[in-house]
Short mmCIF file of C-alpha atoms in Angstrom, two decimals:
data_model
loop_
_atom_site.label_atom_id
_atom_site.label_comp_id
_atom_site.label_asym_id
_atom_site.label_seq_id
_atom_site.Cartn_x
_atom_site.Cartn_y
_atom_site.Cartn_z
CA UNK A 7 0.00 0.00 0.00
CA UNK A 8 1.14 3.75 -0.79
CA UNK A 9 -0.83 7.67 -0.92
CA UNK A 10 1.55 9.43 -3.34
CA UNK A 11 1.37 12.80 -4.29
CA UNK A 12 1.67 13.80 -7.54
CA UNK A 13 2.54 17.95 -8.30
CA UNK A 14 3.60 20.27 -10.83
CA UNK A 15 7.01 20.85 -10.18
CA UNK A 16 7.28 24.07 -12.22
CA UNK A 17 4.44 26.49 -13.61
CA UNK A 18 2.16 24.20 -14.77
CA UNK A 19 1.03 22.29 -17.74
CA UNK A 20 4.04 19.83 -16.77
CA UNK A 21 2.00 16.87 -18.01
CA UNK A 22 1.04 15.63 -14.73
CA UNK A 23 -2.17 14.21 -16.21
CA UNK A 24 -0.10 11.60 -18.14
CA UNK A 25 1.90 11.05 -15.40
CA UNK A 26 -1.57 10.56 -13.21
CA UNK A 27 -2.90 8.66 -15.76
CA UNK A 28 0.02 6.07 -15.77
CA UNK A 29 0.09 5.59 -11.84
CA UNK A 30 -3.93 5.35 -11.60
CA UNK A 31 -2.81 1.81 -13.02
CA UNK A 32 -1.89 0.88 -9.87
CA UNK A 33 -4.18 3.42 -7.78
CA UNK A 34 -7.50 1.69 -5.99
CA UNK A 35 -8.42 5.51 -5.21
CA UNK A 36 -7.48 9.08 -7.17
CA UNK A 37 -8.08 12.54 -5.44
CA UNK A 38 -8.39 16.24 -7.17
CA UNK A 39 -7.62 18.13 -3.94
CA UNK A 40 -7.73 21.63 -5.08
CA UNK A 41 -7.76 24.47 -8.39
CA UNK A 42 -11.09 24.26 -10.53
CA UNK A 43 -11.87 24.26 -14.06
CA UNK A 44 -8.64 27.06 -14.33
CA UNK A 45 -7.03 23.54 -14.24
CA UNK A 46 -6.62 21.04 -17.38
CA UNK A 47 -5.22 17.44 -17.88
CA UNK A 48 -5.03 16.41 -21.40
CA UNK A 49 -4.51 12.42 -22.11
CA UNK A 50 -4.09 10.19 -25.18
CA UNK A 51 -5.15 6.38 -25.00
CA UNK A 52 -4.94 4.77 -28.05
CA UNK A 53 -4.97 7.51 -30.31
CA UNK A 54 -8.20 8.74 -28.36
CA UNK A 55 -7.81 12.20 -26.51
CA UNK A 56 -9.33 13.17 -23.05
CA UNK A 57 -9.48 16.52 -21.83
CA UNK A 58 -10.45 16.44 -18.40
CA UNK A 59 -10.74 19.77 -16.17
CA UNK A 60 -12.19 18.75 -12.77
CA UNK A 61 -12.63 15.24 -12.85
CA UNK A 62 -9.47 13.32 -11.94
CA UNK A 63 -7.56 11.07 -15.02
CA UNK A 64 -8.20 7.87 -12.52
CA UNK A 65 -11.74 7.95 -14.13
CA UNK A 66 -10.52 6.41 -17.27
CA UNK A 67 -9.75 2.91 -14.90
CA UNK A 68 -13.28 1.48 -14.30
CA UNK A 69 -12.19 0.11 -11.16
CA UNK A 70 -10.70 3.58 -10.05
CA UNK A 71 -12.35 5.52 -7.00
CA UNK A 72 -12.47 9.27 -8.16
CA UNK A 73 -13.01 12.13 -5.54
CA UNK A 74 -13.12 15.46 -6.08
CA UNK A 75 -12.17 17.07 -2.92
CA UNK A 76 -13.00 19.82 -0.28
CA UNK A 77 -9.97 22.16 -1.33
CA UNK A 78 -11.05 22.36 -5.11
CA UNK A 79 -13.75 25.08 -6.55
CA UNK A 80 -16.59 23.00 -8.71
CA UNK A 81 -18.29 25.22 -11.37
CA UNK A 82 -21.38 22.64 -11.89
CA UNK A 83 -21.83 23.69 -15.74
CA UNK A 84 -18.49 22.25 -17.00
CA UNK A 85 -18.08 19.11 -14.21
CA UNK A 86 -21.35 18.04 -16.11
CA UNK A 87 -20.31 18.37 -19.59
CA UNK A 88 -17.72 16.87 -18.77
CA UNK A 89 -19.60 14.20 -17.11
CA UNK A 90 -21.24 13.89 -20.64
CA UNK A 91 -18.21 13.81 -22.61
CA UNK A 92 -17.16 11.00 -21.20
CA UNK A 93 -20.32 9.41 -21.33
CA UNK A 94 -20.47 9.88 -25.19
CA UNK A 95 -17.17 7.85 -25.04
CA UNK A 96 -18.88 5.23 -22.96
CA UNK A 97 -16.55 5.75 -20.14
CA UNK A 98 -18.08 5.30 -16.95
CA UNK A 99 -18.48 7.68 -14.03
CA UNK A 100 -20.17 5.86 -11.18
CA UNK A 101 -17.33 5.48 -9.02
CA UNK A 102 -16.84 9.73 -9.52
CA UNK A 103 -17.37 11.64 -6.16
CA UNK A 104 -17.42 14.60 -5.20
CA UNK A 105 -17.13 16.34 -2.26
CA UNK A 106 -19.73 18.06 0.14
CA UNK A 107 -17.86 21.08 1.44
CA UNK A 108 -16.26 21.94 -1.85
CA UNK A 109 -17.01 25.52 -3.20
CA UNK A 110 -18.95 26.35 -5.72
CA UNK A 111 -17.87 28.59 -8.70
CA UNK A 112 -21.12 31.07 -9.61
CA UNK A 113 -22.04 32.95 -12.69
CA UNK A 114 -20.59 36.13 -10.66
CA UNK A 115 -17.56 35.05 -10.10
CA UNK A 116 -16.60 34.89 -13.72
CA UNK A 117 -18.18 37.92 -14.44
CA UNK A 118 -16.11 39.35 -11.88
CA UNK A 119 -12.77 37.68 -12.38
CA UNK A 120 -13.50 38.70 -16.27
CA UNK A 121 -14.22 42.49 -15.23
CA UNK A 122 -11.45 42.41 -12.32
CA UNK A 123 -8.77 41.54 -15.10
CA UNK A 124 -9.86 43.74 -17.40
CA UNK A 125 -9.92 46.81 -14.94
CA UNK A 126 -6.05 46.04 -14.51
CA UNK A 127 -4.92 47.10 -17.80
CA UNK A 128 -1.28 46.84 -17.90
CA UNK A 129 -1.16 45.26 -14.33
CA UNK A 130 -2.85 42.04 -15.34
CA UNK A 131 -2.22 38.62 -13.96
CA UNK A 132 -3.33 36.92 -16.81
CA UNK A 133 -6.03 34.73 -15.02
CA UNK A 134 -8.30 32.12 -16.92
CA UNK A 135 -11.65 34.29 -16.87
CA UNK A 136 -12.96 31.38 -15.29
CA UNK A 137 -14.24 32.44 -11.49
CA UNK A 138 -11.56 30.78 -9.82
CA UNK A 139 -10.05 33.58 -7.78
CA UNK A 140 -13.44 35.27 -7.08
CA UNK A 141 -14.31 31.86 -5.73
CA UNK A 142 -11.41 30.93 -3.52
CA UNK A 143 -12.21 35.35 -2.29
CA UNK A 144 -15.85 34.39 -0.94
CA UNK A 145 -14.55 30.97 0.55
CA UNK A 146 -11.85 32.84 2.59
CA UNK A 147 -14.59 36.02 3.02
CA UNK A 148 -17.30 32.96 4.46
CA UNK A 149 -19.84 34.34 2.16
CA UNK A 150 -19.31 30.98 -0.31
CA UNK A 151 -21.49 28.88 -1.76
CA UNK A 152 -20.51 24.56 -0.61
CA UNK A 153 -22.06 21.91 -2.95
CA UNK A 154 -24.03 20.98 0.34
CA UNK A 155 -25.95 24.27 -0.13
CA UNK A 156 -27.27 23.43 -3.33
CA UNK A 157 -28.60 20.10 -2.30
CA UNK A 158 -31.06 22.30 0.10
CA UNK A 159 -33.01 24.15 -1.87
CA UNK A 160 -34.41 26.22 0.59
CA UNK A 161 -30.66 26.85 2.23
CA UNK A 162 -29.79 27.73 -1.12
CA UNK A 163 -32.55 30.40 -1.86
CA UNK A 164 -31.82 32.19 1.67
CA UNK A 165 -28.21 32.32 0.33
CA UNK A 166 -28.36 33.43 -2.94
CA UNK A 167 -30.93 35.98 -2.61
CA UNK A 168 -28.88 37.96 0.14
CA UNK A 169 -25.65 36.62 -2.00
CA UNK A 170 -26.35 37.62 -6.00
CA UNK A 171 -28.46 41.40 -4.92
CA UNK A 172 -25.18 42.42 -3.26
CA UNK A 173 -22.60 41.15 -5.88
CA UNK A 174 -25.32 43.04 -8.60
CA UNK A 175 -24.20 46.18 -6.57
CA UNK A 176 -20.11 45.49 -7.22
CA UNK A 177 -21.65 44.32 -11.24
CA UNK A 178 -23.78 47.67 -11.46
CA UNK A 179 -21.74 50.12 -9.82
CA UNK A 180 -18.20 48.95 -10.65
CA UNK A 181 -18.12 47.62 -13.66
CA UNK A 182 -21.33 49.05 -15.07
CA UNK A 183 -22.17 45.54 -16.29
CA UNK A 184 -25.96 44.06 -16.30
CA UNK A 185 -27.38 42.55 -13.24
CA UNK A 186 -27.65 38.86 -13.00
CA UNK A 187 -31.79 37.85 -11.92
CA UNK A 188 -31.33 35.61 -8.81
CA UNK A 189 -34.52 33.42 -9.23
CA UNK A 190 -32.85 32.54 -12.99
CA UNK A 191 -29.50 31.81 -11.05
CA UNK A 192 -30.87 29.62 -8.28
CA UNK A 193 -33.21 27.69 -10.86
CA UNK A 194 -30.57 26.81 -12.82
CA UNK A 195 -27.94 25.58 -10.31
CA UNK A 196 -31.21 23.48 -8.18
CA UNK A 197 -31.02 21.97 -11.63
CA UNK A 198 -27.33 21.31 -11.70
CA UNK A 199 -28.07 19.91 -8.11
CA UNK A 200 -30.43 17.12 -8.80
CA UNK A 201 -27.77 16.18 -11.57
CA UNK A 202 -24.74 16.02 -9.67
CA UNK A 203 -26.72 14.48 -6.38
CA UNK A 204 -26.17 10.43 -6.70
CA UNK A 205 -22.41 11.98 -6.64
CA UNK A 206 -22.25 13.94 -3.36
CA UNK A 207 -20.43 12.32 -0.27
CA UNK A 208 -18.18 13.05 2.77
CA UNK A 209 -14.57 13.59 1.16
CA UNK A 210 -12.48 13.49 3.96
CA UNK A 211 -14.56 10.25 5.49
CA UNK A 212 -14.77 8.48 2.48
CA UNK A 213 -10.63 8.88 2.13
CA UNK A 214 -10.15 8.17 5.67
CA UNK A 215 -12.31 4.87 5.19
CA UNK A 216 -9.23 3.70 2.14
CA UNK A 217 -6.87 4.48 4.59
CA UNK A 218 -8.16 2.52 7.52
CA UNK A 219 -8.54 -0.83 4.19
CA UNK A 220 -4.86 -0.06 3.20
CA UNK A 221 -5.52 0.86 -0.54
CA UNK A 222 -3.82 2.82 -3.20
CA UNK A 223 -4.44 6.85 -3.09
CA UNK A 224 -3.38 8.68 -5.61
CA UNK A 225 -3.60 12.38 -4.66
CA UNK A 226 -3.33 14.30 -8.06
CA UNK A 227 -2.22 17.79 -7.69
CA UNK A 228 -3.75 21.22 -10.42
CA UNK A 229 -1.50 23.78 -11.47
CA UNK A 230 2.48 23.90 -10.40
CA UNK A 231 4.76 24.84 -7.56
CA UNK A 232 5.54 28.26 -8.38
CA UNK A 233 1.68 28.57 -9.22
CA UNK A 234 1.05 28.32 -5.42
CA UNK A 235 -0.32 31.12 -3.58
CA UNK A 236 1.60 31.03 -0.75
CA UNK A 237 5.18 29.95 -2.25
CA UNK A 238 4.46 31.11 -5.87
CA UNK A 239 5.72 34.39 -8.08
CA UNK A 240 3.28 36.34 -6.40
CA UNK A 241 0.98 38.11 -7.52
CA UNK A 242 1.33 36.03 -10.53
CA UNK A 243 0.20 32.79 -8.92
CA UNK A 244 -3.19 30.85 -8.63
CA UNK A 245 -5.54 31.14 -5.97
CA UNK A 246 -5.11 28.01 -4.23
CA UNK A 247 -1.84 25.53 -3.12
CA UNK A 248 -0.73 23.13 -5.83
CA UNK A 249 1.88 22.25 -3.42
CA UNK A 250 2.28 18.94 -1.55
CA UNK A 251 1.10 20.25 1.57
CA UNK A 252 -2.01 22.10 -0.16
CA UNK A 253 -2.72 17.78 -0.93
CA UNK A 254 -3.57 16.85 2.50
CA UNK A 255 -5.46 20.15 3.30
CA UNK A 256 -8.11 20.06 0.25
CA UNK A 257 -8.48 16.36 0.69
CA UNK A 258 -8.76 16.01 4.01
CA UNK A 259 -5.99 13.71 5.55
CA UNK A 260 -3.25 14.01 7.74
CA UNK A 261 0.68 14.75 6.27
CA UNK A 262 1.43 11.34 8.17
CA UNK A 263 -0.23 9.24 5.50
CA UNK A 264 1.68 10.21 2.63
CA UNK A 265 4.19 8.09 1.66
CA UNK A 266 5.94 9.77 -1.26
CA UNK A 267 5.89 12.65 -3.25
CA UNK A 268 6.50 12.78 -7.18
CA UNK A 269 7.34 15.79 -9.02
CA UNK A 270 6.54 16.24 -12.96
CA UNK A 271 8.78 18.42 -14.89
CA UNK A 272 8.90 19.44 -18.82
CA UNK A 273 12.72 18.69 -19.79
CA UNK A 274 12.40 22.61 -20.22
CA UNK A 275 10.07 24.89 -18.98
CA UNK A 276 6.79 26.85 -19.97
CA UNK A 277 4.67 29.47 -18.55
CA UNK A 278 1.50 30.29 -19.18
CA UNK A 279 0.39 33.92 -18.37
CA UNK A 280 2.19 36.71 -16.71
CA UNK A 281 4.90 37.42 -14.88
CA UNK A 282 8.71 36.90 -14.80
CA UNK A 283 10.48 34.05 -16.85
CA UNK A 284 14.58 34.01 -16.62
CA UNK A 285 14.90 31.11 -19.13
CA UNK A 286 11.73 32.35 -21.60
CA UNK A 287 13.05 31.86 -25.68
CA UNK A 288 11.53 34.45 -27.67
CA UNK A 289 13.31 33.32 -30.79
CA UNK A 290 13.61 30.40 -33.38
CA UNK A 291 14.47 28.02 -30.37
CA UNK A 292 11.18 29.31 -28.25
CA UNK A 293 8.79 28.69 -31.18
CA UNK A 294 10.73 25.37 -32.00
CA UNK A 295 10.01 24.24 -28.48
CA UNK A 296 6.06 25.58 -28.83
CA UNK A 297 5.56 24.01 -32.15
CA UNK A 298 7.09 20.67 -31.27
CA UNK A 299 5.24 20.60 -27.86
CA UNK A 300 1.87 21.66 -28.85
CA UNK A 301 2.41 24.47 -25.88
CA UNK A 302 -1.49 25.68 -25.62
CA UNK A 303 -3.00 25.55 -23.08
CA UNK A 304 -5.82 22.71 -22.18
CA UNK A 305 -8.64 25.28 -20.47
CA UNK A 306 -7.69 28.50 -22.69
CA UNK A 307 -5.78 27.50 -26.07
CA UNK A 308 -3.32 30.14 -25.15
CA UNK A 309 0.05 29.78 -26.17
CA UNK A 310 2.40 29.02 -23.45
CA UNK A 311 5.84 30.70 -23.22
CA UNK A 312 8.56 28.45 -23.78
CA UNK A 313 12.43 28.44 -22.32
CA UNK A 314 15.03 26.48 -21.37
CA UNK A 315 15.11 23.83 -17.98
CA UNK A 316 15.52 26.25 -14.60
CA UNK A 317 17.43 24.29 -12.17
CA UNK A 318 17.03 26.59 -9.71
CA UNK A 319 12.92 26.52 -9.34
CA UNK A 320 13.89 22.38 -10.11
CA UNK A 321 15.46 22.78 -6.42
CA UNK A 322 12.95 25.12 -4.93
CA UNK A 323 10.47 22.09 -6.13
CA UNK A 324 12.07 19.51 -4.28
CA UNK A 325 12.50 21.75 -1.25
CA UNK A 326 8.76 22.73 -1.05
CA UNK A 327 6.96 19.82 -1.67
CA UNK A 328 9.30 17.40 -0.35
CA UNK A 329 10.04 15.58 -3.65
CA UNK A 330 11.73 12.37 -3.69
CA UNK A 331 11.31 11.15 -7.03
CA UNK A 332 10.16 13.16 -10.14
CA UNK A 333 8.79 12.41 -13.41
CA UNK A 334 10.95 14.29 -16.89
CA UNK A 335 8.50 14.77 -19.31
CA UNK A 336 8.33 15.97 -23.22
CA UNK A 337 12.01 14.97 -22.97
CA UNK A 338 11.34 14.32 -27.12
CA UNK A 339 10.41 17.38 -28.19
CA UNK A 340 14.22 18.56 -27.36
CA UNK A 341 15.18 15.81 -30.37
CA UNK A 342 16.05 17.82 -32.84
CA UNK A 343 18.14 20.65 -31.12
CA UNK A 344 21.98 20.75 -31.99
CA UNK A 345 22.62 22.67 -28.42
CA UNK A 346 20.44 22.06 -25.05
CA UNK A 347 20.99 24.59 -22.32
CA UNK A 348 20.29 24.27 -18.07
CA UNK A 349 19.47 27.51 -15.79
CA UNK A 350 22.22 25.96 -13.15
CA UNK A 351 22.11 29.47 -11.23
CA UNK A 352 20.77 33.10 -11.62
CA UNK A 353 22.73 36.00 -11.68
CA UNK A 354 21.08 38.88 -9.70
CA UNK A 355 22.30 42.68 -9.57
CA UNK A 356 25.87 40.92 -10.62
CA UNK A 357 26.36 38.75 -7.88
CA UNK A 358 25.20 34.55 -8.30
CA UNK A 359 22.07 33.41 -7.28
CA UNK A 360 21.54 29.75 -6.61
CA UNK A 361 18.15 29.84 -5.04
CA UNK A 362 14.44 31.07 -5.57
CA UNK A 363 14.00 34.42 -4.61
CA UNK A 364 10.64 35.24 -2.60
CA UNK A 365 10.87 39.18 -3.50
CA UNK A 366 8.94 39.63 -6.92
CA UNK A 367 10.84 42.57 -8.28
CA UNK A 368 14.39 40.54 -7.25
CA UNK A 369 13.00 37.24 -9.43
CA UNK A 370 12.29 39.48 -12.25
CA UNK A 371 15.86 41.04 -12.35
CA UNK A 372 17.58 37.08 -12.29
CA UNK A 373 19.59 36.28 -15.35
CA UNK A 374 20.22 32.82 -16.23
CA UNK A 375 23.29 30.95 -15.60
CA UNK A 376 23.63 28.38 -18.34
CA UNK A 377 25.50 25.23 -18.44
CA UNK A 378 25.02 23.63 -22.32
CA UNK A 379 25.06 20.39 -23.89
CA UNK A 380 25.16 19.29 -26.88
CA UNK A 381 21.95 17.71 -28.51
CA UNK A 382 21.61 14.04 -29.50
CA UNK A 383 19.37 14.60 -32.67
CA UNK A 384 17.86 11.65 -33.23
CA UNK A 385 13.73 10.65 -32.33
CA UNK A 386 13.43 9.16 -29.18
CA UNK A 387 9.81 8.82 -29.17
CA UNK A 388 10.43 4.93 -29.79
CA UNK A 389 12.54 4.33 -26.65
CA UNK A 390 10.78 1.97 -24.55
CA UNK A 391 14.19 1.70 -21.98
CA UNK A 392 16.65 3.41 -20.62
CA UNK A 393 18.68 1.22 -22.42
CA UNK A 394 17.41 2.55 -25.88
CA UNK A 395 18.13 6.30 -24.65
CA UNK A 396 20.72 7.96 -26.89
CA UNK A 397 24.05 8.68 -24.96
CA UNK A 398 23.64 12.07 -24.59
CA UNK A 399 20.31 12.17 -23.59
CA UNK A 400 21.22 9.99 -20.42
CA UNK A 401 23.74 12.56 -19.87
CA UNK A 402 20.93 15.02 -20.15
CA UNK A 403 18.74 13.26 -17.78
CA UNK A 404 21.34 12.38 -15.02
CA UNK A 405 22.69 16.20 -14.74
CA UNK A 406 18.96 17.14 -14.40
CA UNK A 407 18.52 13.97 -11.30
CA UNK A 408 22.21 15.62 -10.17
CA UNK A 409 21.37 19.24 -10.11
CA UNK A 410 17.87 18.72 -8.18
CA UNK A 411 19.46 15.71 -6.04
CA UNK A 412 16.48 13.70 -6.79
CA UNK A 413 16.15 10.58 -8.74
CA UNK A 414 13.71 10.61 -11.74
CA UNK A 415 11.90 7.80 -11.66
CA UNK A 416 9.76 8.13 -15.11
CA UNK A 417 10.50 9.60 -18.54
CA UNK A 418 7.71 10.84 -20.92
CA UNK A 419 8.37 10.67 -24.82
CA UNK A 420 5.29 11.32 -26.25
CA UNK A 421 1.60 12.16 -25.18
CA UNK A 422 0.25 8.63 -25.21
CA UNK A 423 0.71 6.12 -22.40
CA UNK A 424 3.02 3.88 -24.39
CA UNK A 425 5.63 6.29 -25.04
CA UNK A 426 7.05 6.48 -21.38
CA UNK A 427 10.30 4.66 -19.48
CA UNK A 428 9.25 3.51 -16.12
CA UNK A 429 12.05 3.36 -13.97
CA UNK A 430 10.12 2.73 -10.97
CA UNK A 431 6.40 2.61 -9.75
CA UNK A 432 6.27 5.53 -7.80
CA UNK A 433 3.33 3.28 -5.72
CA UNK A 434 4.76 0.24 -5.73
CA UNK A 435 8.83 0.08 -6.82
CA UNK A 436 11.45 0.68 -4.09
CA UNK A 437 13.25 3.53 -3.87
CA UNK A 438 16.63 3.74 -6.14
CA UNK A 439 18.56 6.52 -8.28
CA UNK A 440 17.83 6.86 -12.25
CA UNK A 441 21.49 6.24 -12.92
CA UNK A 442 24.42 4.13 -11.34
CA UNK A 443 27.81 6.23 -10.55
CA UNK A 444 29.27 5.94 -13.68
CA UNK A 445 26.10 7.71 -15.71
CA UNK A 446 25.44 4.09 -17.04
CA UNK A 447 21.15 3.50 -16.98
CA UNK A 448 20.00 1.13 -13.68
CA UNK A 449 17.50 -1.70 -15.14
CA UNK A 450 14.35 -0.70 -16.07
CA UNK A 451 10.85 -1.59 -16.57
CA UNK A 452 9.04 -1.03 -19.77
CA UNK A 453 5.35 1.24 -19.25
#
C-alpha cells in the first residue's frame, strides 16, 4: 500500500495528467484536492484524446475511485459536460465523487474575475476568466457557496438571494455591467443539483475509510509549484496551493499518511500567463520548443511561453513539496536541437544566485546561468528503456537527477501512455537513483 502525491514541479502544464494517468494503473483511489476548471489534464489512450478539467484522469480505470475534494472550486456547468463527454465515449463515471464542502464557482464570479482583469490594464495577472479567484475570495470572506448548499433548496434560496443582490451592486456600480436575476440563477444551479446528487459524499470520510482498508491513493495535484499562492511568483500565482502540503489540506488527511511525493517536470520549462520568466526563448528556439510541444493551453488555447530547464525553481520544487522522485516529461520534443541549455544558477544585480528568490521585483531582475550540452538529434519517441536512450540524452537526464538531487523515476516521450520509461512505480517500486555512478542506466521496466 502507498498515498503518493503527484505535483507540478514548475508552472504548470508539466504533463502531470499523463503522469496521473500512468500511476492510476496501480491506484485503488485518485483525489483532485484543489484548483477548478482554471485547471486542465489532457490524455491520449490509443490515439483517443481526453481533456479532463475537474474530474481526476483515474476515471478512465473502471475500477478507479475518483473524488473530487473539499480544497477544489466545482463550477457545476463544465463538471457536467464533462460528465457527458465522457459518457459519449462510454466511459463510466459511477465510481466519480465529489465532495460536500467543496465551493462552488457562480455565474458572478466569472463575471467578476472577467471584469477584475480587465480593470487592470497593464497590471494584469493573466487569469483564466474562469471564477476561480473570485471563488477561492468568498470561501476565505465565508460568504461561499458549498455543494451541500445546493442540495437544500431552501438553504440555497436564503443564500443566494442575500448573496447575487449584493454582488449586482459590485456588477452595477463597478463595472457598469448588467445585473444577473437571482430566481434565474438559483433555478438553474437546483437543476445542476439534482444532476450532480447520486455523486455527493463526505470527502475526507470516504478517504479516511481507504486508509483505515490499506488501498492505493493517488492524490493528483492542479496547477504547479511556483503557481502556489503562498510559495508562488506572487501576484502572478493561482488562488489556491498546488503544493504537496495544499494535498492533505483540500483532501482532508493528515501529512502522516503520505508516503511519497513525485514531481513532474517538462525537460524545459513553460509558462502560461504573466509574470517573470529568466529562461523564456523568444526566438527560433522558443517557437521550436512551442511548435514541437503543442504548448497551448488545455482550459484557454493560449500559447504558453517556452524556455530552457531552470534548475534553480527544479530545487525550490524539491525543497517545497518534499520531492523524492520526479517524473521528466516531453524529454522528445528537445530531439532535434543541436545545443540544449540548463538555468544551473541566476545572476542577480551581478552577484550569483543559486536559489528562488521570494521578493517579486528581485526574481524578475535574475539572469540565467547556463550550463550547455550538446543535442543528441535523433527521435526518441520509440525508446521503450533506458537502455534505448541515446548517450547524450542519459547525460541530459542524469545532470537534471544531479542538479535537483532527486532521482527521476519516469521519462515521458510522447503524449500517449506507451511512449514512457518507467524506472520505478512511484506506488509500488522501491526507492533507487535513475542512474548508477558511472552515468550508465539502472535496469528498467518497460510502461
Amino acid at each position: 500500500m502507498a498515498n503518493v502525491i503527484v505535483i507540478g514541479a514548475q508552472w504548470g502544464d508539466e504533463g502531470k495528467g499523463k503522469i496521473t494517468d500512468l500511476l492510476s494503473r496501480s491506484a485503488d483511489v485518485v483525489v483532485r484536492s484543489q484548483g477548478g476548471v482554471n485547471a486542465g489534464h489532457t490524455i491520449v489512450v490509443q490515439g483517443q484524446t481526453f481533456k479532463l478539467h475537474l474530474i481526476p484522469s483515474g476515471i478512465l480505470y473502471p475500477d478507479t475511485e475518483c473524488i473530487i475534494g473539499s480544497g477544489t472550486v466545482i463550477d457545476p456547468k463544465v463538471l457536467l459536460e464533462e460528465l457527458a463527454q465522457l459518457h459519449r465515449l462510454e466511459v463510466s463515471t459511477d465510481k466519480l465523487f465529489i465532495s460536500q464542502t467543496a465551493h462552488v464557482t457562480m455565474p458572478y464570479h466569472r463575471l467578476l474575475d472577467k471584469a477584475s482583469e480587465e480593470k487592470r490594464g497593464k497590471y494584469k495577472l493573466g487569469t483564466t476568466g474562469r471564477g476561480i479567484g473570485p471563488t477561492y475570495a468568498d470561501k476565505s470572506e465565508r460568504t461561499g457557496i458549498r455543494v451541500l448548499d445546493l442540495m437544500n433548496r431552501d438553504h440555497l434560496h436564503e443564500k443566494l438571494e442575500w448573496t447575487i443582490n449584493y454582488k449586482n451592486g459590485i456588477l452595477e456600480k463597478l463595472y457598469n455591467l448588467e445585473p444577473l436575476d437571482p430566481q434565474a440563477v438559483i433555478k438553474e444551479y437546483l437543476d445542476y443539483a439534482e444532476q450532480l446528487r447520486p455523486h455527493v459524499v463526505d470527502s475526507s470520510l470516504k478517504i479516511y475509510e481507504s486508509i483505515k482498508k490499506r488501498k492505493n491513493i493517488l492524490f493528483e495535484g492542479a496547477q504547479g509549484t511556483l503557481l502556489d499562492l503562498d510559495h508562488g511568483t506572487y501576484p502572478y500565482v493561482t488562488s489556491s496551493n498546488p503544493i504537496a502540503g495544499g494535498a492533505c489540506v483540500g483532501s482532508g488527511v493528515g501529512p502522516t499518511v503520505i508516503d511519497r511525493v513525485i514531481g513532474v517536470a517538462k525537460a524545459y520549462t513553460t509558462r502560461v500567463g504573466e509574470g517573470p520568466f529568466p529562461t523564456e526563448l523568444k526566438g527560433e528556439v522558443g517557437q521550436l520548443l512551442g511548435d514541437r510541444g503543442a504548448e497551448f493551453g488545455t482550459t484557454t488555447g493560449r500559447a504558453r511561453r517556452c524556455g530552457w530547464f531552470d534548475a534553480v525553481i527544479g530545487r525550490y520544487a524539491v525543497r517545497i513539496n518534499g520531492l523524492d522522485c520526479l517524473a521528466i516529461t516531453k524529454l522528445d520534443v528537445l530531439d532535434e536541437l543541436k545545443e540544449i541549455k540548463v538555468c544551473v544558477a541566476y545572476e542577480l544585480d551581478g552577484q550569483p544566485c543559486h536559489h528562488f528568490p521570494s521578493n517579486a521585483s528581485e526574481f524578475a531582475r535574475c539572469r540565467p546561468i547556463y550550463e550547455a550540452f550538446p543535442g543528441w538529434q535523433t527521435s526518441t519517441s520509440h525508446c521503450r528503456t533506458l537502455e534505448d536512450l541515446p548517450k547524450r540524452a542519459l547525460n541530459y537526464l542524469k545532470f537534471l537527477a544531479e542538479l535537483m538531487d532527486t532521482p527521476i523515476a519516469i521519462v515521458s516521450l510522447g503524449a500517449s501512455r506507451d511512449q514512457t520509461i518507467i524506472v520505478e512505480d512511484p506506488i509500488h517500486g522501491p526507492k533507487r537513483a535513475l542512474l548508477d555512478a558511472n552515468g550508465e542506466p539502472v535496469s528498467s521496466t518497460n510502461n
